[in-house]
Coordinates of C-alpha atoms and ligand atoms in Angstrom, one line a residue:
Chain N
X1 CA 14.7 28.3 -24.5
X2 CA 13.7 31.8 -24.1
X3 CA 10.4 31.6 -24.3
X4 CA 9.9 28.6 -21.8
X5 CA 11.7 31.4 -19.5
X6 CA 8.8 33.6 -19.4
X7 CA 6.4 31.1 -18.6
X8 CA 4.8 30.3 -15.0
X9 CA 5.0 26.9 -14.0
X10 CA 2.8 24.5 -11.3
X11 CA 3.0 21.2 -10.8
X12 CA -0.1 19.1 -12.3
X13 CA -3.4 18.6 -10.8
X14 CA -3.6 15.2 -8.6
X15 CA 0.2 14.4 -8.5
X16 CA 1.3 13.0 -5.3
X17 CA 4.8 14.0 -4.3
X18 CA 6.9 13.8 -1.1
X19 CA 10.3 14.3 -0.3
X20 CA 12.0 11.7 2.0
X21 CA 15.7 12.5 2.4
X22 CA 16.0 15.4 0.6
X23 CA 14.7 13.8 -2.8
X24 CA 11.5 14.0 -4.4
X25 CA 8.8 11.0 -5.1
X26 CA 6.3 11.7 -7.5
X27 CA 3.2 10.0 -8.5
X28 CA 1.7 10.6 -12.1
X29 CA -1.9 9.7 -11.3
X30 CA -3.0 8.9 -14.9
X31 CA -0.3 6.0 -15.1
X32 CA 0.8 5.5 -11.4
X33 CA 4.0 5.8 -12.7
X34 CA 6.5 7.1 -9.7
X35 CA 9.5 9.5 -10.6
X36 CA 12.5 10.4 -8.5
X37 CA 14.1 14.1 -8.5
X38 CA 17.7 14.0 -7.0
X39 CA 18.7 17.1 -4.6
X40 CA 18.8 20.3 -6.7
X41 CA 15.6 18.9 -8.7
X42 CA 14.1 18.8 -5.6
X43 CA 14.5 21.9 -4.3
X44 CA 13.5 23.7 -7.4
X45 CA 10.5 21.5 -7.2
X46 CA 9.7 22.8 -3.8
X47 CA 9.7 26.4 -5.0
X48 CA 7.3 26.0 -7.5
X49 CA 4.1 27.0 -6.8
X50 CA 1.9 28.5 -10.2
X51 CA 3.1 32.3 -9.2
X52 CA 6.3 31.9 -10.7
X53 CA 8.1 31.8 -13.9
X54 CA 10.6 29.6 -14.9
X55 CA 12.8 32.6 -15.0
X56 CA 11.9 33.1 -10.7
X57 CA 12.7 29.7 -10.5
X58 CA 16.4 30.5 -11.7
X59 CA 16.6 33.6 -9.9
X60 CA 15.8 31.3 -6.4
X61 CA 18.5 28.9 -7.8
X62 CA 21.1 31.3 -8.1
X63 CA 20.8 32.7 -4.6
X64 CA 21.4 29.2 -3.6
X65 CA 23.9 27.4 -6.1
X66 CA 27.3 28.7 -7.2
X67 CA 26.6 28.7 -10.7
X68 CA 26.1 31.2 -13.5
X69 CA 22.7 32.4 -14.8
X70 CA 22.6 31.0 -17.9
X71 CA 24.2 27.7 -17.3
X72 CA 21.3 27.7 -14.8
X73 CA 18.8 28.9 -17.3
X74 CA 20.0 25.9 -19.6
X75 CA 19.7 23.2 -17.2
X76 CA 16.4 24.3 -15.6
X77 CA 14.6 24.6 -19.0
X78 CA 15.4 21.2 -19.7
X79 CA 14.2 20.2 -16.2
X80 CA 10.9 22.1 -16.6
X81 CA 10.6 20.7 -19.8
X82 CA 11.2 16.9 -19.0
X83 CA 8.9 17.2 -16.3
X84 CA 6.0 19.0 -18.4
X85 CA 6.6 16.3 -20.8
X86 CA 6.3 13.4 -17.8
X87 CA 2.9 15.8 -16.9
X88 CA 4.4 16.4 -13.8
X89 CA 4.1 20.1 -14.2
X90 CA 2.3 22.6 -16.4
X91 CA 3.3 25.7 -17.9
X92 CA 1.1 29.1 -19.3
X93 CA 1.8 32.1 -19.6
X94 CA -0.4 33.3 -16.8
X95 CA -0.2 32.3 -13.2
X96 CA -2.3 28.9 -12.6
X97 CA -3.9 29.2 -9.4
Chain Z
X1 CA 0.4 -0.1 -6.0
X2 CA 2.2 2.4 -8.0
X3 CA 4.3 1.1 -11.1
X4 CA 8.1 1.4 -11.8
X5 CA 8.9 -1.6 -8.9
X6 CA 12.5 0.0 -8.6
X7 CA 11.6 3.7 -7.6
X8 CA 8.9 2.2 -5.0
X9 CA 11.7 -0.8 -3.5
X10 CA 14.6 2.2 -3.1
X11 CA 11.8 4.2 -1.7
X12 CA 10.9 2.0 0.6
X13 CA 14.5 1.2 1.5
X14 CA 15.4 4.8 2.1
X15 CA 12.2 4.6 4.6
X16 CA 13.2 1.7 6.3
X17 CA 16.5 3.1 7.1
X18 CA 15.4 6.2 8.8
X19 CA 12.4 4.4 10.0
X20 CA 9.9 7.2 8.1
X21 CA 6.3 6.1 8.2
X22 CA 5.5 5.9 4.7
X23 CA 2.7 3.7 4.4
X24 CA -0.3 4.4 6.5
X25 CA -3.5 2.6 7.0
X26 CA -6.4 4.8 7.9
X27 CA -9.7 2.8 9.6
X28 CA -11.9 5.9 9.1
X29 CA -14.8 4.0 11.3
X30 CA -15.1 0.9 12.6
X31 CA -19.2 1.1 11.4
X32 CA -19.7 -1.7 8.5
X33 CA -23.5 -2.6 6.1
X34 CA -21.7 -6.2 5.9
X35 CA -20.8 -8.7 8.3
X36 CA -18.0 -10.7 6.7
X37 CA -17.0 -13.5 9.0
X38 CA -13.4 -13.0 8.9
X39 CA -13.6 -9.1 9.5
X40 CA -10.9 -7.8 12.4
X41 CA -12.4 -4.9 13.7
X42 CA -14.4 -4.5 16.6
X43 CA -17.4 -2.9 15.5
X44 CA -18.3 -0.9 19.2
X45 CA -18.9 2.0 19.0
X46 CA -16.9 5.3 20.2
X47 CA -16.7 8.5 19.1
X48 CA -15.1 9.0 15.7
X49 CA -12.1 11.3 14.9
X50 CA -14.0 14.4 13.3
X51 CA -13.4 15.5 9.8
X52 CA -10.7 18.3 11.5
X53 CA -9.5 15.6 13.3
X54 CA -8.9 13.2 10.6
X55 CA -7.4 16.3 8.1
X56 CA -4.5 17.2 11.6
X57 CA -4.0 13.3 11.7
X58 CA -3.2 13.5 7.6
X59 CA -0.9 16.9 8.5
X60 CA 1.1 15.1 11.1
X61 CA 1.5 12.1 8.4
X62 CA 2.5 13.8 5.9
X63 CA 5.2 16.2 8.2
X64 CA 6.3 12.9 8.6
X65 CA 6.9 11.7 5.3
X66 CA 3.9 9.1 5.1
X67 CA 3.2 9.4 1.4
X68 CA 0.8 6.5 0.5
X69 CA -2.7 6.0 2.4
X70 CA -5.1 3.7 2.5
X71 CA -8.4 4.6 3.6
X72 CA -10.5 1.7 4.7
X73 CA -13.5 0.8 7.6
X74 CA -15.2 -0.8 8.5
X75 CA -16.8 0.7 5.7
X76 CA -15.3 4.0 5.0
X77 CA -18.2 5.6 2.5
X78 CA -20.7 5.2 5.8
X79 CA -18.3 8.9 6.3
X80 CA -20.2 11.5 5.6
X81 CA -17.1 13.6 4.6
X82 CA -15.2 10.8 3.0
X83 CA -15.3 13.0 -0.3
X84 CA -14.0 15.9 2.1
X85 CA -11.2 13.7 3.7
X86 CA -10.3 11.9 0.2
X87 CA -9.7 15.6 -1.7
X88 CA -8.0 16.6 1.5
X89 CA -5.6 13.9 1.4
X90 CA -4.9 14.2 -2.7
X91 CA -4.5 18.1 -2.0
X92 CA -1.4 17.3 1.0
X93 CA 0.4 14.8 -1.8
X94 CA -0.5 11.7 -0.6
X95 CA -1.2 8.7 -2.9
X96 CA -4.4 7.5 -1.9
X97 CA -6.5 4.2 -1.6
X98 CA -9.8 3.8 -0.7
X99 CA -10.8 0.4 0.3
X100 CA -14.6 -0.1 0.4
X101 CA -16.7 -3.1 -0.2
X102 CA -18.3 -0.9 -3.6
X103 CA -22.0 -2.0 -1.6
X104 CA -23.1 1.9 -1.1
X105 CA -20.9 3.1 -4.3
X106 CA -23.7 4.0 -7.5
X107 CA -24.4 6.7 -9.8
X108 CA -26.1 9.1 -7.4
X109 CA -22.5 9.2 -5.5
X110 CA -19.5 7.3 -7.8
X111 CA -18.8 10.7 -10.3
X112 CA -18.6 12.9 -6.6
X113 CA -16.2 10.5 -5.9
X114 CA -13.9 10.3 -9.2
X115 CA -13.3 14.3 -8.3
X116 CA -11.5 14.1 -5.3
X117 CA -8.8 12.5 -7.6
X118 CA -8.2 9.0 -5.3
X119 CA -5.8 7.0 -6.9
X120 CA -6.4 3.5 -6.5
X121 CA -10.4 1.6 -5.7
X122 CA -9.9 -1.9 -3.9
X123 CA -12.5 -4.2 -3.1
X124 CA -12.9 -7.3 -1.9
X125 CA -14.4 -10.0 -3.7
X126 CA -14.5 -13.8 -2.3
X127 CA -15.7 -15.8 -5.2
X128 CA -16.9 -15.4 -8.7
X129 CA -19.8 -17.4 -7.4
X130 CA -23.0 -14.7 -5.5
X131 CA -24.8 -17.0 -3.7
X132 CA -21.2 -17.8 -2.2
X133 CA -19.4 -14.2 -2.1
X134 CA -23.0 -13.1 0.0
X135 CA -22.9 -16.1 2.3
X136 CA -19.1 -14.9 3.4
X137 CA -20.6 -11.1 3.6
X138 CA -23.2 -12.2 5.3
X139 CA -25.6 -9.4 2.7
X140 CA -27.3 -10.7 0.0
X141 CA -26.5 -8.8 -3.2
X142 CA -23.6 -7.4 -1.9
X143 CA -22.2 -9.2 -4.8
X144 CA -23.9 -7.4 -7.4
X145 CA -23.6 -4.0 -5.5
X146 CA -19.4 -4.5 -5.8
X147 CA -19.6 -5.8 -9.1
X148 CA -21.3 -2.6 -10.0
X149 CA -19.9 -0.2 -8.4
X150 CA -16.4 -1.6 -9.5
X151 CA -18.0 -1.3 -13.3
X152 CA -19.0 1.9 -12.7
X153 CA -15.7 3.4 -11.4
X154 CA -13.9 2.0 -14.1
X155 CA -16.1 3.2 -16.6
X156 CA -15.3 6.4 -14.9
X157 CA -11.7 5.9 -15.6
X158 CA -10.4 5.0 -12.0
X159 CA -8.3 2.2 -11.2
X160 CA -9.7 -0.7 -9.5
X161 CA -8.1 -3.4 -7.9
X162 CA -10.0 -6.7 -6.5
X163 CA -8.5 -8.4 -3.4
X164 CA -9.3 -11.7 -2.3
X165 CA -9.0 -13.9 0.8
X166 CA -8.4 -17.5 -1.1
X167 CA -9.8 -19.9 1.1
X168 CA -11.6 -23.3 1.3
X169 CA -15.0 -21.2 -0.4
X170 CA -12.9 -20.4 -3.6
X171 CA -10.0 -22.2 -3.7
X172 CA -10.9 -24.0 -6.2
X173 CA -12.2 -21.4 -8.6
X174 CA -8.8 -19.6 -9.1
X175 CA -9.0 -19.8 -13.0
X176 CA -12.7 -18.3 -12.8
X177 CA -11.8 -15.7 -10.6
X178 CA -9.0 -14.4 -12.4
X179 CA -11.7 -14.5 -15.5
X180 CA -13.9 -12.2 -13.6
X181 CA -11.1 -9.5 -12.9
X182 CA -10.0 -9.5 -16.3
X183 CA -13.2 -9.4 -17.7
X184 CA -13.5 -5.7 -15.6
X185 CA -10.2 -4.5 -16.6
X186 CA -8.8 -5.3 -12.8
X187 CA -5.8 -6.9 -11.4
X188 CA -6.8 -9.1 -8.4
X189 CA -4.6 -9.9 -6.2
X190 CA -5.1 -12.3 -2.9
X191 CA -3.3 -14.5 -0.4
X192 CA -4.6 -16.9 2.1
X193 CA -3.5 -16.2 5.3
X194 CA -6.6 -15.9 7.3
X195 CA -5.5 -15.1 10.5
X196 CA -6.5 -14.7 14.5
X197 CA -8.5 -11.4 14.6
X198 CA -6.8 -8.8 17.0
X199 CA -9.8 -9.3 19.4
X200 CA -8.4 -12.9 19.2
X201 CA -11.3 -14.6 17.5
X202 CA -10.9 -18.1 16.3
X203 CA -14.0 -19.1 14.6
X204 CA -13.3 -18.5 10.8
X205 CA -10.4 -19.9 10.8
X206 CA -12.2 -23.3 9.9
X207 CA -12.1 -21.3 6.2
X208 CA -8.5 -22.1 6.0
X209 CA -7.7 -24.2 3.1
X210 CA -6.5 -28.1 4.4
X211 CA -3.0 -29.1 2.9
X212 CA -3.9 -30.7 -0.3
X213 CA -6.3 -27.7 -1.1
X214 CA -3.4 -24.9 -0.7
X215 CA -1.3 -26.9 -3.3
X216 CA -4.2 -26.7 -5.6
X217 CA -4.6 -23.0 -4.9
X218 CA -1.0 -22.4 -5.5
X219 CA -0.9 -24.8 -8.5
X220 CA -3.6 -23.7 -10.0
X221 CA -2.0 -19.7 -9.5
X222 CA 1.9 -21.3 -10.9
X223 CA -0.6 -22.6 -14.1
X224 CA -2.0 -19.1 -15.0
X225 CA 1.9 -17.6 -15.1
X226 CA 3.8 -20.2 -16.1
X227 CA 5.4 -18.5 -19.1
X228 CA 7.0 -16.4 -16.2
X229 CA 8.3 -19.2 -14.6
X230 CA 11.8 -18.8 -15.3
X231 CA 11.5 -15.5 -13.7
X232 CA 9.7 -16.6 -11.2
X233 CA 12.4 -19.3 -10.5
X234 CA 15.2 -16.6 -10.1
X235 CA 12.9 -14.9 -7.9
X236 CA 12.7 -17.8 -5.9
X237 CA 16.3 -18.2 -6.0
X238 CA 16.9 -14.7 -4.9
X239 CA 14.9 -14.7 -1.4
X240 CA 16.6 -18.6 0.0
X241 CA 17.8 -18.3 3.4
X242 CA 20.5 -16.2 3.2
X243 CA 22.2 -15.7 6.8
X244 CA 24.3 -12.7 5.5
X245 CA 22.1 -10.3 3.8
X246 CA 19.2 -11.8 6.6
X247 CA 21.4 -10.4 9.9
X248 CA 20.8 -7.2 8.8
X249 CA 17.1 -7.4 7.5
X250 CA 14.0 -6.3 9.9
X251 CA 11.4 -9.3 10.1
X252 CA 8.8 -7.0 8.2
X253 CA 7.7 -3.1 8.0
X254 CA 5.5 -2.4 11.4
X255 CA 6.6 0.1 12.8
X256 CA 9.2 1.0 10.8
X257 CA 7.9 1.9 7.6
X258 CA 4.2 0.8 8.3
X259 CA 1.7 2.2 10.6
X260 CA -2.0 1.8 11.0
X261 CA -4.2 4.8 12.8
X262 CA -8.3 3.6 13.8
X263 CA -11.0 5.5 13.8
X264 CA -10.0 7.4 17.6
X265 CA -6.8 8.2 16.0
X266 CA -4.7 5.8 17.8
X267 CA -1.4 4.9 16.7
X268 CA -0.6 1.1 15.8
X269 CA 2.2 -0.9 14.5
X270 CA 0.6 -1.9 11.5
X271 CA -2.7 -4.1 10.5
X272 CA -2.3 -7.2 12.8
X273 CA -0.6 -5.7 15.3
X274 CA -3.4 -4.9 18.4
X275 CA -1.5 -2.8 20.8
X276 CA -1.8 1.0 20.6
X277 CA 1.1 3.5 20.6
X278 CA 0.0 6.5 21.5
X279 CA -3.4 8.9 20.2
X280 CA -2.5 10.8 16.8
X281 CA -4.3 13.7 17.9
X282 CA -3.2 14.0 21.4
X283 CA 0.3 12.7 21.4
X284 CA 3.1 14.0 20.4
X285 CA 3.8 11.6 16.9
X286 CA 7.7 12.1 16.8
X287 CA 7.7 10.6 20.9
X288 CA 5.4 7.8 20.0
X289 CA 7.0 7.1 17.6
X290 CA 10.7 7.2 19.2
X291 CA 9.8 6.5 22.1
X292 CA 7.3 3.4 22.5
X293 CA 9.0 0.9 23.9
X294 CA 7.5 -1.6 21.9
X295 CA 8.1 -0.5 18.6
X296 CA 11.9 0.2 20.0
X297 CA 12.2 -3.5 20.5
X298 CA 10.6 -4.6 18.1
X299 CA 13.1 -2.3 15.5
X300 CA 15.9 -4.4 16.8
X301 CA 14.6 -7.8 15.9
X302 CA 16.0 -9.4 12.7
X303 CA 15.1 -12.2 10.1
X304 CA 17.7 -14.5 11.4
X305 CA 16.4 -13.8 15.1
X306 CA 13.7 -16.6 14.4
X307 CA 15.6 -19.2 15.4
X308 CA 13.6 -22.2 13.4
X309 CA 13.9 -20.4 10.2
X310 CA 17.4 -20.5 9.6
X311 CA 17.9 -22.7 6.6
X312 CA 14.4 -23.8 6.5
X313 CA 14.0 -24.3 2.5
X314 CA 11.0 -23.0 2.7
X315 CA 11.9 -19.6 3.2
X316 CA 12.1 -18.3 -0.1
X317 CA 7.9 -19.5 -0.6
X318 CA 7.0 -18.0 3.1
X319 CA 5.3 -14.8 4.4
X320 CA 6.5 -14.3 7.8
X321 CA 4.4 -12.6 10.2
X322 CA 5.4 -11.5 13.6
X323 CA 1.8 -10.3 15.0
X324 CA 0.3 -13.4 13.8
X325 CA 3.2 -15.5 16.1
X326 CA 2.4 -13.5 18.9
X327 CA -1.3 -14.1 18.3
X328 CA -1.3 -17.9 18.1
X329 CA 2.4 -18.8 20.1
X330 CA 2.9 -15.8 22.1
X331 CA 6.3 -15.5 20.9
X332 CA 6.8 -13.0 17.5
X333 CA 9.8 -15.4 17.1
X334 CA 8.2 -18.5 16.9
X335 CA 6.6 -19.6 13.3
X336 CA 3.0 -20.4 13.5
X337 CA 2.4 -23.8 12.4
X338 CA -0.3 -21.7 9.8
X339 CA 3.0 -20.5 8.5
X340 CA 5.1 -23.4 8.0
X341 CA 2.0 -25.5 6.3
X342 CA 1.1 -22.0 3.6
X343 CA 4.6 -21.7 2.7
X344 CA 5.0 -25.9 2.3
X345 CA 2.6 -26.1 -0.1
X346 CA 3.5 -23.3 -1.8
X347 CA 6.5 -24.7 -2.3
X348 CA 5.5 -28.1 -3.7
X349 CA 3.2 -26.4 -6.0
X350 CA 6.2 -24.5 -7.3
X351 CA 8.5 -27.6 -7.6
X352 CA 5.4 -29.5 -9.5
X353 CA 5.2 -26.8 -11.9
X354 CA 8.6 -26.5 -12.2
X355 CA 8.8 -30.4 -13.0
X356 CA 5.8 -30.4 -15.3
X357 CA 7.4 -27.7 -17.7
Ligands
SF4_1 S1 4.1 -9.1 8.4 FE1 2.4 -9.0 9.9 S2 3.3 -7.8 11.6 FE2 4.5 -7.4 9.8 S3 3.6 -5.6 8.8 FE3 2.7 -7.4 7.8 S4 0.8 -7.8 9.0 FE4 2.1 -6.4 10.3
SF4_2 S1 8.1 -22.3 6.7 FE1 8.2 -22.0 8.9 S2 10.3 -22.4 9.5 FE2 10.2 -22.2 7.3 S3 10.7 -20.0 6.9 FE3 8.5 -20.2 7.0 S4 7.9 -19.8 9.2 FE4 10.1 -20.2 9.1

């Protein structure tokens, strides 16, 4: 779990994604498979952008959710790591422009 | 058409309920190389939306949750800056289709086009037959040239789909043209409603299949899937008349979750529908789309409005369209006879397959 922490996250080339009330559709372009995101998923989603680590991602979290760091920590790593694993997003360990 | 049917139906449910445009059609010109005799458009010529134009049209789409487009024409590779608008629209999120006839797609431009990462290539194809596919597209060759091209994205790795019109020029070869799409790796998928053009031209519609040749079509379609024809039957079972679950049902997606934007940029219902809403560039979207009195009525109307309908035991095997009704009876509530005859045999194709198993 650490190390997934320090890594900077974007979401895949090609997706297609939109968010109609307040939850996130997403298109995997190699399958067309769609995936749905509830509400917090979503907004995490939303913040991710290649210029931030999965650790920023937290930090954003925490300003908005009542709940401690590393429960957070926990449950976005898996998220992150679902997702990578559905190649929804990608992760190095330099920003991804 | 994306997969995982569930996601996509809840999608579009959510949609529907806040009336959120989510599927767009996008005429990028009205300009065409074919001449296919049942084509809608109008062909004169007026001054195109520009490519800034056509990217602020995508913005205000996409601030308004549309998330799947389909490009189309005329034919929409005559666009200069198709490449430009296609990247554009994968870069905003959108899941995009471009449907082209494949006649100007080869290897000097298909490899250009894989990169700007559209999702989905449908072209039209009316029979497995060239002489007869070119006398419909009025180009000869045009035939090959899809055929190709289609080849040629696939071996790309794009997804193509083929669409048909089944009619009286192909009904007959449904087993052949099925053949042909698997043969390319291609789901083909077609329906034969061939309907008054928007300009309200009649003359193709002596393509229509007669009675006896629309149960042949539909048998002939029941035949190719019948080891699904138990689910097919609970299918069936699940869309009968239902006066309960109807009262609450709109009569189909225009819009409410549908909407189709032409070449000017202005603002339709949907595909059949022939009366503009307002100008995409020049409007304010959120009042047209509020605020047209049209689509305010029309967001009213539900299934069990149409009167003749209720009960009808055909219902389950019918594709009702209101801007065909108002095109042929002048009345979105009154079911063209077209209708009633498409959905009858489709029906006694059914119940013969049904019988035969
Ligand atoms: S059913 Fe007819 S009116 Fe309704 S969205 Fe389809 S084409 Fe348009
Ligand atoms: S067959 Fe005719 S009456 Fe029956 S549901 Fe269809 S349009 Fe209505």
């Amino acid at each position: 779990m650490s190390s997934i922490l320090n890594k900077f996250v974007a979401r895949a080339d090609n997706i297609a994604y939109r968010t109609v009330a307040d939850e996130a559709v997403i298109m995997t372009p190699a399958d067309s498979m769609l995936h749905e995101l509830n509400e917090v998923a979503t907004s995490i989603f939303a913040n991710i952008n290649g210029k931030r680590t999965v650790r920023e991602l937290c930090k954003l979290a925490f300003n908005e959710y009542e709940v401690e760091m590393a429960r957070l920590e926990a449950d976005i790593s898996t998220l992150i790591g679902e997702l990578e694993k559905k190649n929804i997003l990608q992760l190095s360990d330099a920003p991804i422009n | 058409m994306p997969r995982s049917t569930k996601i996509f139906k809840r999608l579009q449910q959510k949609a529907e309920k806040r009336r959120i445009p989510l599927n767009a059609l996008f005429e990028l010109t009205h300009r065409c190389n074919l001449r296919c005799s049942h084509c809608y458009v109008d062909n004169e010529n007026h001054t195109e939306l520009t490519t800034d134009g056509v990217k602020k049209a995508l913005d205000i789409l996409k601030d308004n949750g549309t998330f799947f487009v389909i490009f189309t024409g005329g034919e929409a590779m005559l666009r200069s800056d198709i490449y430009e608008i296609l990247t554009y629209a994968k870069i905003s999120g959108f899941v995009t289709t471009l449907f082209t006839s494949g006649t100007i797609i080869d290897g000097n431009n298909a490899e250009r086009l894989i990169k700007t990462g559209t999702d989905d290539y449908e072209m039209s194809i009316y029979s497995d037959i060239p002489s007869d596919h070119d006398a419909l597209t009025g180009v000869d060759g045009s035939f090959k040239r899809t055929m190709g091209a289609a080849r040629l994205l696939k071996s790309l790795g794009a997804k193509v789909t083929l669409k048909t019109v089944w009619s009286k020029l192909n009904f007959a070869r449904v087993k052949e043209m099925y053949a042909l799409a698997d043969k390319l790796g291609c789901e083909l998928r077609g329906a034969p409603y061939i309907s008054v053009t928007n300009s309200g031209d009649t003359a193709h519609l002596n393509t229509r299949c007669n009675d006896d040749e629309l149960t042949e079509l539909f048998s002939s379609m029941y035949e190719l899937q019948k080891e699904r024809i138990d689910e097919t039957f609970n299918e069936v079972r699940s869309k009968e008349y239902d006066y309960e679950t109807l009262k609450d049902k709109r009569i189909c997606g225009a819009c409410v979750t549908k909407l189709r934007i032409d070449p000017y940029g202005n603002i339709y219902p949907c595909v059949a529908f022939g009366n503009a809403m307002g100008n995409i560039t020049e409007d304010d979207f959120k009042s047209v789309w509020s605020g047209d009195s049209f689509a305010k009525s029309f967001c009213e109307l539900r299934v069990t409005d149409i009167k003749k309908c209720r009960d009808c035991d055909r219902f389950a095997f019918c594709r009702y369209c209101p801007a065909d009704s108002l095109k042929e009876c002048s009345d979105m509530l009154i079911p063209t006879d077209e209708m009633c005859r498409v959905a009858k045999a489709h029906r006694t194709a059914f119940y013969n397959t049904m019988k035969k198993i």
